[in-house]
CSV table of C-alpha atoms in Angstrom, one decimal:
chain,number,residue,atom,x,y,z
A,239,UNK,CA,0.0,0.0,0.0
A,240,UNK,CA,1.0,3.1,-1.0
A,241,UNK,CA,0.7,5.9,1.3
A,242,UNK,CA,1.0,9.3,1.6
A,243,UNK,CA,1.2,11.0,5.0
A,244,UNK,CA,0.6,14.5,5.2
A,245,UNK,CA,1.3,16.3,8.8
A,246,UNK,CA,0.3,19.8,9.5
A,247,UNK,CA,2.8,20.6,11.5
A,248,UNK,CA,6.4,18.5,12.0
A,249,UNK,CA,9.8,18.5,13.4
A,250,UNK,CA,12.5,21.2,11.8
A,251,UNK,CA,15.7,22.6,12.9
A,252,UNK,CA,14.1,25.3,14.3
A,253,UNK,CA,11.1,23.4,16.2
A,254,UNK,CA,12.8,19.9,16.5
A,255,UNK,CA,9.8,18.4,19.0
A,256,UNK,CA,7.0,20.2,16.7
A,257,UNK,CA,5.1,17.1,15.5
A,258,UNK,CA,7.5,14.9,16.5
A,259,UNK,CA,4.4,12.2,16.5
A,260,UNK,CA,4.2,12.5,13.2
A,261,UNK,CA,7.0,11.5,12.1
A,262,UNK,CA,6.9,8.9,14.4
A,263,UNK,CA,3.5,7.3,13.5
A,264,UNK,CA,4.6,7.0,9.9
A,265,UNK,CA,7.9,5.2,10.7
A,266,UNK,CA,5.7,2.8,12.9
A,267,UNK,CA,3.2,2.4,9.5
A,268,UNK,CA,6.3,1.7,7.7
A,269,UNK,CA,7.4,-1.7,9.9
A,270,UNK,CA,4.0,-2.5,9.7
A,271,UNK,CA,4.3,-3.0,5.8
A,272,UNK,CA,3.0,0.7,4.5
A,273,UNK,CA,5.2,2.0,1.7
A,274,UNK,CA,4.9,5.3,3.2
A,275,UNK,CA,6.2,8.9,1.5
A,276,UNK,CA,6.0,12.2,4.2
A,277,UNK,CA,5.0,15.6,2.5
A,278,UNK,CA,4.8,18.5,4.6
A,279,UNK,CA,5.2,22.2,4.2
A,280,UNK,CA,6.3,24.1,7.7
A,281,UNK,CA,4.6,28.0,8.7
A,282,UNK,CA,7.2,29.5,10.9
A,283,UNK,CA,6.5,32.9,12.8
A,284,UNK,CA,7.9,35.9,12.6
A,285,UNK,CA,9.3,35.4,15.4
A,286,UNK,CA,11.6,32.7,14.1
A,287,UNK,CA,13.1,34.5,11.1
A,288,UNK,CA,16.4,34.9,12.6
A,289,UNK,CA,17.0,31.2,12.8
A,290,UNK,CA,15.3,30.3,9.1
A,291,UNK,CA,17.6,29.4,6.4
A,292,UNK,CA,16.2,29.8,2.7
A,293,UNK,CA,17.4,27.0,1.7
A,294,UNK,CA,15.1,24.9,3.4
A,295,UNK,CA,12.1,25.2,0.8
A,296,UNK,CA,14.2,23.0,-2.0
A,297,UNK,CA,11.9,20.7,-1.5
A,298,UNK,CA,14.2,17.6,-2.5
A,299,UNK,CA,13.5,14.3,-1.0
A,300,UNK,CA,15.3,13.1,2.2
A,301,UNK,CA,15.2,9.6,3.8
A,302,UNK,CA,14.4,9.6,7.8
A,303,UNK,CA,14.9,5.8,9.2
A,304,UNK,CA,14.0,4.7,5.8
A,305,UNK,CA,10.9,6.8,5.3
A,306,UNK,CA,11.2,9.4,2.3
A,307,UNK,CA,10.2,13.0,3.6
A,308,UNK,CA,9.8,16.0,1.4
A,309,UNK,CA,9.9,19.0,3.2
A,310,UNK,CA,9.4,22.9,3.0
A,311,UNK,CA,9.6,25.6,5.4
A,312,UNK,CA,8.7,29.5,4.9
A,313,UNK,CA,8.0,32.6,7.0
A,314,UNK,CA,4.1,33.4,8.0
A,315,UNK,CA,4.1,37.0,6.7
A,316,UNK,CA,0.3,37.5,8.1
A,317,UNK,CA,0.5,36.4,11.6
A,318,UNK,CA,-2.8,38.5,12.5
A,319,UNK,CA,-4.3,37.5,8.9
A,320,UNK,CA,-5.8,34.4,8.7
A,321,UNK,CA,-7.4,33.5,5.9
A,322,UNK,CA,-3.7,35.2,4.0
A,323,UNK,CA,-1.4,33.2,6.5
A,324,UNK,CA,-3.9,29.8,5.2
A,325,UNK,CA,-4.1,30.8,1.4
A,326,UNK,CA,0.0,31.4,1.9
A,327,UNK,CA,-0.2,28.0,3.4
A,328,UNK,CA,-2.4,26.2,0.8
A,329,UNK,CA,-0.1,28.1,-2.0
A,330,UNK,CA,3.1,25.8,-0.9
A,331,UNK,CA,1.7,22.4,0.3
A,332,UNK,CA,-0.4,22.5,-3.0
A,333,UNK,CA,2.9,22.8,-5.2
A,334,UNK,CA,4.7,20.1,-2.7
A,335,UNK,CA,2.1,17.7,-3.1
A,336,UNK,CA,1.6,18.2,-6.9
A,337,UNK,CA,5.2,17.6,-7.4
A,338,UNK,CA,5.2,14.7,-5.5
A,339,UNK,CA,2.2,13.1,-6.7
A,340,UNK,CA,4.1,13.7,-10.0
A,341,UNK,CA,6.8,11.6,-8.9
A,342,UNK,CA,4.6,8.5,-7.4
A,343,UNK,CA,1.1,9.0,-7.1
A,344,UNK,CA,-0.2,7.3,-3.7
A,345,UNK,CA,-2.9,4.7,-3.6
A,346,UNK,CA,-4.1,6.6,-0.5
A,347,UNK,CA,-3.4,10.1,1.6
A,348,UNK,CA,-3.2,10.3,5.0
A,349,UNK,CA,-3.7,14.1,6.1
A,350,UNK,CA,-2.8,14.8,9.8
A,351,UNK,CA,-5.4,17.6,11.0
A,352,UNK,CA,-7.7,19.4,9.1
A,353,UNK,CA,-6.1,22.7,10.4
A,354,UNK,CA,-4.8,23.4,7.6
A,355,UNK,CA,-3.4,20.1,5.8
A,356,UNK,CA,-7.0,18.8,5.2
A,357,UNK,CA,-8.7,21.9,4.8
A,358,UNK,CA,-5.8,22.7,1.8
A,359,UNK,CA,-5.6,19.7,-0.1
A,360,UNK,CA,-9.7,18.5,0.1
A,361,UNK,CA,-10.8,19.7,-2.6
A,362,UNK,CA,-7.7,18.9,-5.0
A,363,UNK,CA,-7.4,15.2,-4.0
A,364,UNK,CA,-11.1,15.3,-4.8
A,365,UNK,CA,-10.9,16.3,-7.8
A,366,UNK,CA,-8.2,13.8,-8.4
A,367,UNK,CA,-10.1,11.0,-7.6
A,368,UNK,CA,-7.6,10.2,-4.7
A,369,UNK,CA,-9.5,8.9,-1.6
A,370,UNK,CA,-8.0,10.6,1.7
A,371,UNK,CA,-8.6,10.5,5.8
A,372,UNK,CA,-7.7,13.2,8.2
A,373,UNK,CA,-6.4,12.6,11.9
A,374,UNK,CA,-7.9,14.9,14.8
A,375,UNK,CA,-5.1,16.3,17.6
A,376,UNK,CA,-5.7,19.4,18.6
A,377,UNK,CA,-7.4,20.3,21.7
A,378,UNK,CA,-9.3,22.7,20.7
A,379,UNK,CA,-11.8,20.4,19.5
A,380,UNK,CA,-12.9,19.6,23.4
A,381,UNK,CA,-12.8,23.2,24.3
A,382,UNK,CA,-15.8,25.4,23.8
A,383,UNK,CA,-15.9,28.4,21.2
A,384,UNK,CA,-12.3,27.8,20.4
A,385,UNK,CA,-12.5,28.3,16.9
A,386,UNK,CA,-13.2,31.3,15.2
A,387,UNK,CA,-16.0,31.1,12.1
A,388,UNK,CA,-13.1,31.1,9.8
A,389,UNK,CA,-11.5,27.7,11.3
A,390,UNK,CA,-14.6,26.0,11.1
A,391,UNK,CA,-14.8,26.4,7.7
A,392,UNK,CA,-12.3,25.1,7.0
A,393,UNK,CA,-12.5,21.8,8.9
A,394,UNK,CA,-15.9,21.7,7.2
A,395,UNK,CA,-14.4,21.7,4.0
A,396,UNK,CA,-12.2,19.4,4.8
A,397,UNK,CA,-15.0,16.6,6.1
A,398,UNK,CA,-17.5,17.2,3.6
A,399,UNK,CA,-14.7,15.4,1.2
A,400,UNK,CA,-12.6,13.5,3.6
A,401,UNK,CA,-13.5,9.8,3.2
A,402,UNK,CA,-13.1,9.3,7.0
A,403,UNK,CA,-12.5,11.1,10.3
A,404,UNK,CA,-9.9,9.4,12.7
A,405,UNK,CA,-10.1,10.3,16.3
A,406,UNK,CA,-7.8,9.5,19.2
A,407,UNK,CA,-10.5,9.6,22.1
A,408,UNK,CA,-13.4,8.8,22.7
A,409,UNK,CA,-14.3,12.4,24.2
A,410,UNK,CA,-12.7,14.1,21.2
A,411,UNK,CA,-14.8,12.2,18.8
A,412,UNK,CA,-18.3,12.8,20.4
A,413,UNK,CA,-17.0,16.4,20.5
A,414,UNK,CA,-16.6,16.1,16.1
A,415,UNK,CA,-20.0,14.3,15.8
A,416,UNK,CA,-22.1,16.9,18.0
A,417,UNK,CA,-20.0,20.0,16.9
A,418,UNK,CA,-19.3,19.3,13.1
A,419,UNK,CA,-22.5,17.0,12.7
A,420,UNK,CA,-20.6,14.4,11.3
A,421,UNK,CA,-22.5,11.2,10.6
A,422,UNK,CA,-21.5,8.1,13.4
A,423,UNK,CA,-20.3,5.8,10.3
A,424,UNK,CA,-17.7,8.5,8.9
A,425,UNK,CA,-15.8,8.8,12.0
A,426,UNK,CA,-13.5,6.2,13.9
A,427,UNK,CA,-11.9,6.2,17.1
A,428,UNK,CA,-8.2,4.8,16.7
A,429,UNK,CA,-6.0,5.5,19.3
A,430,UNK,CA,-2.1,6.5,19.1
A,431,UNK,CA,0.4,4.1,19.2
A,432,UNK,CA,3.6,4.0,21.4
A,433,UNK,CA,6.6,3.4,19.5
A,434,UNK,CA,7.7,-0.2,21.1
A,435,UNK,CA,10.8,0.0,19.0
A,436,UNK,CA,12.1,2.4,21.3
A,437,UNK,CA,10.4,2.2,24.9
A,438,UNK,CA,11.7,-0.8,26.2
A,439,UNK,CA,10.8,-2.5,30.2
A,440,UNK,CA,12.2,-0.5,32.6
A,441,UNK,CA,15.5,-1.6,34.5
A,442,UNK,CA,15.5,-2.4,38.3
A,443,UNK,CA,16.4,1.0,40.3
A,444,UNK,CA,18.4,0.9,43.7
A,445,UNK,CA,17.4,3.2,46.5
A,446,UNK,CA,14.4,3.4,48.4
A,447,UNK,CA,13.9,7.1,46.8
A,448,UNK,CA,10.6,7.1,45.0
A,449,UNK,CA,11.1,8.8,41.6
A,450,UNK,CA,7.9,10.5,39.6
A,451,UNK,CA,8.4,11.6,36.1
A,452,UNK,CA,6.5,14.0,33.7
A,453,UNK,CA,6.8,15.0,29.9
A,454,UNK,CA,5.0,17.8,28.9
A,455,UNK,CA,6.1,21.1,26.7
A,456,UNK,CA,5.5,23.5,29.4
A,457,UNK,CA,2.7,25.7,28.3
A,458,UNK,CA,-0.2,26.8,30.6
A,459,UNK,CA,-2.7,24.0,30.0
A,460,UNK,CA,-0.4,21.5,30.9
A,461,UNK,CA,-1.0,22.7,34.8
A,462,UNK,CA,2.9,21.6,36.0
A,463,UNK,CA,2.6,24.4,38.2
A,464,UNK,CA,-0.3,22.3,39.8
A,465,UNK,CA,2.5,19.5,39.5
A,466,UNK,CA,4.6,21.1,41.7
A,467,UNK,CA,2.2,22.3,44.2
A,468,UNK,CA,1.1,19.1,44.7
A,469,UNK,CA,4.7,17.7,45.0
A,470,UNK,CA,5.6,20.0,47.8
A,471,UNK,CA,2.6,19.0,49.9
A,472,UNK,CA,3.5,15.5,49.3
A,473,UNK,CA,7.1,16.5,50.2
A,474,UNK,CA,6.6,17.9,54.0
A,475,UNK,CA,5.0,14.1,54.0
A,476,UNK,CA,7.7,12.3,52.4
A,477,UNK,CA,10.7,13.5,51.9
A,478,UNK,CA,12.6,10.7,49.9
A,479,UNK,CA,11.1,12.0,46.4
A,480,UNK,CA,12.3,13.3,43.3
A,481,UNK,CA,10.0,14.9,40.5
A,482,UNK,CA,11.8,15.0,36.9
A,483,UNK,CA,10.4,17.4,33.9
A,484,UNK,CA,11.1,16.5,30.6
A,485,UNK,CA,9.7,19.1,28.1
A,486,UNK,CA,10.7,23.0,27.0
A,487,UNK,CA,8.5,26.0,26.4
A,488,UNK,CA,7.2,29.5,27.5
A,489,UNK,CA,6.2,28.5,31.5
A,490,UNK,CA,9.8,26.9,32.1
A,491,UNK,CA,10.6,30.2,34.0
A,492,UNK,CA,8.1,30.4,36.2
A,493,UNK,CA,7.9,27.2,37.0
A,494,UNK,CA,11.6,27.1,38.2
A,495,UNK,CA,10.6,29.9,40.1
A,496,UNK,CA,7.6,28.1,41.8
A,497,UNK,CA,9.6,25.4,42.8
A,498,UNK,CA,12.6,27.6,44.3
A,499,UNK,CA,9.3,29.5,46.0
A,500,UNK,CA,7.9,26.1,47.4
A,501,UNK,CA,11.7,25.3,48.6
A,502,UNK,CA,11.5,21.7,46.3
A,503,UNK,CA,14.1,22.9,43.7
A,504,UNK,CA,16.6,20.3,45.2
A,505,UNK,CA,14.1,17.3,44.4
A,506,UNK,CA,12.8,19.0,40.8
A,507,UNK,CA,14.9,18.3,37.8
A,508,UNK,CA,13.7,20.4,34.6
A,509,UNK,CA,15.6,18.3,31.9
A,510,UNK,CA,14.2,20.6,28.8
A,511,UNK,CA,13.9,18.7,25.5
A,512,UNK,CA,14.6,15.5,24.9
A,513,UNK,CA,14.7,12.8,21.6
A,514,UNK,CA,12.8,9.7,21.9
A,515,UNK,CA,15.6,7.9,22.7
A,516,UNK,CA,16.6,9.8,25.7
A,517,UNK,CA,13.2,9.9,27.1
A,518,UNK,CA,12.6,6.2,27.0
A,519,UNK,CA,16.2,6.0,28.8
A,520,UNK,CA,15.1,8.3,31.5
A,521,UNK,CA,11.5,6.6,32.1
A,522,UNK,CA,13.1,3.4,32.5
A,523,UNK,CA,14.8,4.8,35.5
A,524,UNK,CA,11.6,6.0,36.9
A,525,UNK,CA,9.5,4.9,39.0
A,526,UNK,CA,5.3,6.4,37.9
A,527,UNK,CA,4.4,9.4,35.5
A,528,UNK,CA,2.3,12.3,36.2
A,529,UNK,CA,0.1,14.0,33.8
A,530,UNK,CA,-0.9,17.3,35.0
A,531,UNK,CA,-3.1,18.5,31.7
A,532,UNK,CA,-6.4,20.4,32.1
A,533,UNK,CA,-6.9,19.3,28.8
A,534,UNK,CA,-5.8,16.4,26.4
A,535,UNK,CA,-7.2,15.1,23.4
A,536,UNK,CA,-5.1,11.8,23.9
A,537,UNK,CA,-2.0,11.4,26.0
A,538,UNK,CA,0.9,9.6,24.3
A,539,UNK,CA,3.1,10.3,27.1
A,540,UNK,CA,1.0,8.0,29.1
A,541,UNK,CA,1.3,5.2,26.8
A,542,UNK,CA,4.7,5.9,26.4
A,543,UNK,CA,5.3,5.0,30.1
A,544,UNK,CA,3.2,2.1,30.6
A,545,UNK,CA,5.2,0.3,27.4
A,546,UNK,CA,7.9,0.5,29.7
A,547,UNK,CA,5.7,-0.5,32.9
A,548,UNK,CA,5.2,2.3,34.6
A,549,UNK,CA,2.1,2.9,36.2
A,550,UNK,CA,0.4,6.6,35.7
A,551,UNK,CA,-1.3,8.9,37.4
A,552,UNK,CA,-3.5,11.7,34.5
A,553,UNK,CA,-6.0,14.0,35.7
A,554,UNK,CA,-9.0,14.0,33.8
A,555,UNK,CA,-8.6,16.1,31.1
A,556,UNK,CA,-10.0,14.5,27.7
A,557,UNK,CA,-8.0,11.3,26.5
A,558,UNK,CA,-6.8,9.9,29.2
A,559,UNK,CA,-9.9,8.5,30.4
A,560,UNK,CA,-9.8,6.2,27.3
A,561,UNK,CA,-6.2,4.9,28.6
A,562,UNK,CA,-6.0,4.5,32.2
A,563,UNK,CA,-7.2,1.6,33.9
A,564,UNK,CA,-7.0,0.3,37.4
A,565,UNK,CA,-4.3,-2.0,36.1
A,566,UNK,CA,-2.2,0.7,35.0
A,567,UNK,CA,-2.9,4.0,37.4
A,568,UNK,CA,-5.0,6.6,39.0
A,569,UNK,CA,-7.3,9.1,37.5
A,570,UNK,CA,-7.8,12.7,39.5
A,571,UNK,CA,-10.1,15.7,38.7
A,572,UNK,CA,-8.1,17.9,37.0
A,573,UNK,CA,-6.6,21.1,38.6
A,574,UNK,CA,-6.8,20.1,42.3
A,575,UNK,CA,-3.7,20.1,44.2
A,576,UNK,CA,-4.7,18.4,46.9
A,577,UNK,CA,-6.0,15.2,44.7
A,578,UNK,CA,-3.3,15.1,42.8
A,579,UNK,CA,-0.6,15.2,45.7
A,580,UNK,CA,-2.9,12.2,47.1
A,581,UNK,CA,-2.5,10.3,44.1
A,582,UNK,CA,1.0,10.6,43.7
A,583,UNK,CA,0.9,9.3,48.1
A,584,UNK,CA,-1.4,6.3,46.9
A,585,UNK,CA,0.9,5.4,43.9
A,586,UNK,CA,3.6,5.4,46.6
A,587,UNK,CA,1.8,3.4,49.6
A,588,UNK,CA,0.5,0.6,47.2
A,589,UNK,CA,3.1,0.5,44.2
A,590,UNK,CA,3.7,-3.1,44.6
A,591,UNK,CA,0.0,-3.8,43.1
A,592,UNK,CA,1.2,-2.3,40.0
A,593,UNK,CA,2.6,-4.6,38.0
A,594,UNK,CA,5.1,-3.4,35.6
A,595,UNK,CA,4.8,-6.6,32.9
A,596,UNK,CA,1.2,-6.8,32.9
A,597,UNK,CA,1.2,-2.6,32.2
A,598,UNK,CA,3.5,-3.3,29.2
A,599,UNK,CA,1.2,-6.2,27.5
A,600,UNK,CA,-1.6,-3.8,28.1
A,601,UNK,CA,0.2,-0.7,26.3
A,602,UNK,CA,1.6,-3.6,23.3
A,603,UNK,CA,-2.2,-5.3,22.7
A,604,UNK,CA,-3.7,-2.3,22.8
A,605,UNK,CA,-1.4,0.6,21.5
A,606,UNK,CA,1.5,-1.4,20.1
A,607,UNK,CA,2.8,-1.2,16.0
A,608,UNK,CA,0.3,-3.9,15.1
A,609,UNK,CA,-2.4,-2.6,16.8
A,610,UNK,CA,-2.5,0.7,15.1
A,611,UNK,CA,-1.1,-0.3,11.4
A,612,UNK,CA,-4.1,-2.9,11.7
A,613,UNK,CA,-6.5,-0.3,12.7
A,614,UNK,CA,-5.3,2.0,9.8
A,615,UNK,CA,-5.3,-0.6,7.1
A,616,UNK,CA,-8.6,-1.5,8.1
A,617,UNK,CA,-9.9,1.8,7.8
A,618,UNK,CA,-8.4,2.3,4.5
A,619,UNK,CA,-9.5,-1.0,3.6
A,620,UNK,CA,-13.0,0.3,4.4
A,621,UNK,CA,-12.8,3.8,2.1
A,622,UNK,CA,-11.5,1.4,-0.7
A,623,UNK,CA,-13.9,-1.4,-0.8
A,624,UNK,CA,-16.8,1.2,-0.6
A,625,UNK,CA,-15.5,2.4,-3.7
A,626,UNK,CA,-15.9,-0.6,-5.5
């Protein structure tokens, strides 16, 4: 099968963890048999035009772990603007994808969001007789009023050609179907995999120092200040913990400061960014992650740590309702410090119930390579056989 991923968003110099799940679905699809080309075109702000080099938009082929990638990057000239910054947008991936069709035309396209991959290309693969499916991510989609008239219609556009609608949650695809009124049958609920290839059981840790892990880029709506709060409390109780943060972005400031405020500093380590690689080293070594988010259309992260065999503890924010099981953590209200810091005590007092080989077979059977190329071939298979 020939198939041709489209991501709205994915990895560059500039943003290397920008879609990083992408890229990482589509190497997974590969093992699993997919002949799989990537075609993506990257909208930087202005903000980045320091770092951008021209000679990213060559558009020339590139092989990732085996998977071919054709790539461009430009400059969003219309940050306030838009329907400008999209038609910029639909301008470049249009050309990419013309040119690469050119070169080997896909059985099947796989767009990643409709904002703006989908929305772009629906009407051209349409008229191409090309069938395509779109993936839903963002979390605006289980937020209210979160997008403006303009968005919408563009994700409408998008669906009313789409052959199918792929959802990660069960909460985010009610949210399509009563927002978008999106017929039941044209929407499926396939969950992300973890990459198994990479997160491997965890070793055996010395020390009676319980360690808690989280991975997160730190924006607001992951709530690691909430994190932290409810590490201190559980801190003045037990003092033999450590709290590690893997992830970058705008909050990173403020929540050192937090911590050097709640006098934990000297048990918090903020790692920043990290590869795949280097995370699935550092969960090994852990003992249970935390998931902090007020809102989450999925939660790879989780997933992530129980192929390992971790056990998790994830407020309920959205996805992580479809993941978590008593087998494998905790669920909290979200945004409750207090909740969460008992959580985080219980996965402590009882950790021996968890067991770290029957959380890995749950995270392989369920979100494992097989389980999702199976789940996207069958989907495919579906479009296709309705065609006749």
């Amino acid at each position: 099968m020939k198939l041709l991923i489209v991501p709205s968003w994915y990895p560059t110099n500039i943003h290397p963890e920008s879609g990083t799940f992408f890229r990482d679905r589509a190497k997974i699809l590969q093992r699993c048999g997919f002949s799989i080309t990537i075609a993506t075109h990257v909208l930087h702000s202005t903000r980045d035009i320091l770092k951008f080099k021209q000679n990213v938009n060559n558009a020339e082929a590139k092989i990732d772990d085996g998977v071919v990638v054709y790539k461009t990057e430009s400059i969003n000239p219309f940050p306030k603007m838009p329907s400008k910054t999209f038609n910029q947008y639909k301008k470049s991936i249009l050309s990419l994808i013309k040119k690469v069709i050119n070169i080997s035309k896909p059985e099947f396209v796989f767009i990643n969001s409709s904002l703006y991959g989908g929305a772009a290309l629906a009407k051209y693969l349409h008229a191409e007789m090309i069938p395509f499916m779109v993936s839903e991510h963002l979390k605006e989609f289980i937020i209210k009023d979160q997008f403006s008239l303009f968005q919408k219609n563009c994700i409408n556009e998008c669906y009313n050609y789409s052959s199918k609608i792929i959802t990660t949650s069960e909460v985010l695809k009610n949210k399509i179907i009563n927002n978008f009124n999106i017929e039941n049958k044209k929407i499926l609920l396939i969950p992300n995999p973890a990459d198994t290839k990479y997160f491997l059981p965890k070793r055996n840790k010395e020390g009676d120092t319980f360690t808690f892990i989280s991975i997160a880029l730190l924006r607001p709506e992951k709530r690691l200040d909430i994190l932290i709060k409810a590490f201190a409390i559980l801190f003045k109780q037990i003092p033999n913990i450590v709290l590690t943060i893997i992830g970058d972005g705008p909050e990173k400031d403020k929540l050192e400061l937090l911590s050097h405020k709640l006098e934990v500093n000297n048990r918090i380590n903020f790692i920043g960014y990290q590869n795949k690689i280097a995370v699935s080293d550092m969960l090994r070594d852990h003992d249970a992650l935390v998931l902090s988010s007020d809102v989450e259309t999925f939660g790879v992260v989780i997933v992530e740590a129980m192929s390992v065999g971790l056990p998790v503890i994830a407020t309920k924010c959205g996805g992580p309702e479809s993941i978590v099981v008593k087998e494998t953590g905790i669920l909290v209200e979200s945004n409750d410090k207090n909740k969460l810091s008992e959580a985080m005590k219980h996965m402590i007092d009882y950790y021996e119930n968890y067991d770290s080989k029957t959380i890995r077979q749950i995270a392989i059977s369920t979100y494992g390579d097989k389980a999702y190329g199976d789940n996207i071939m069958n989907a495919i298979d579906s479009v296709l056989s309705a065609k006749g």
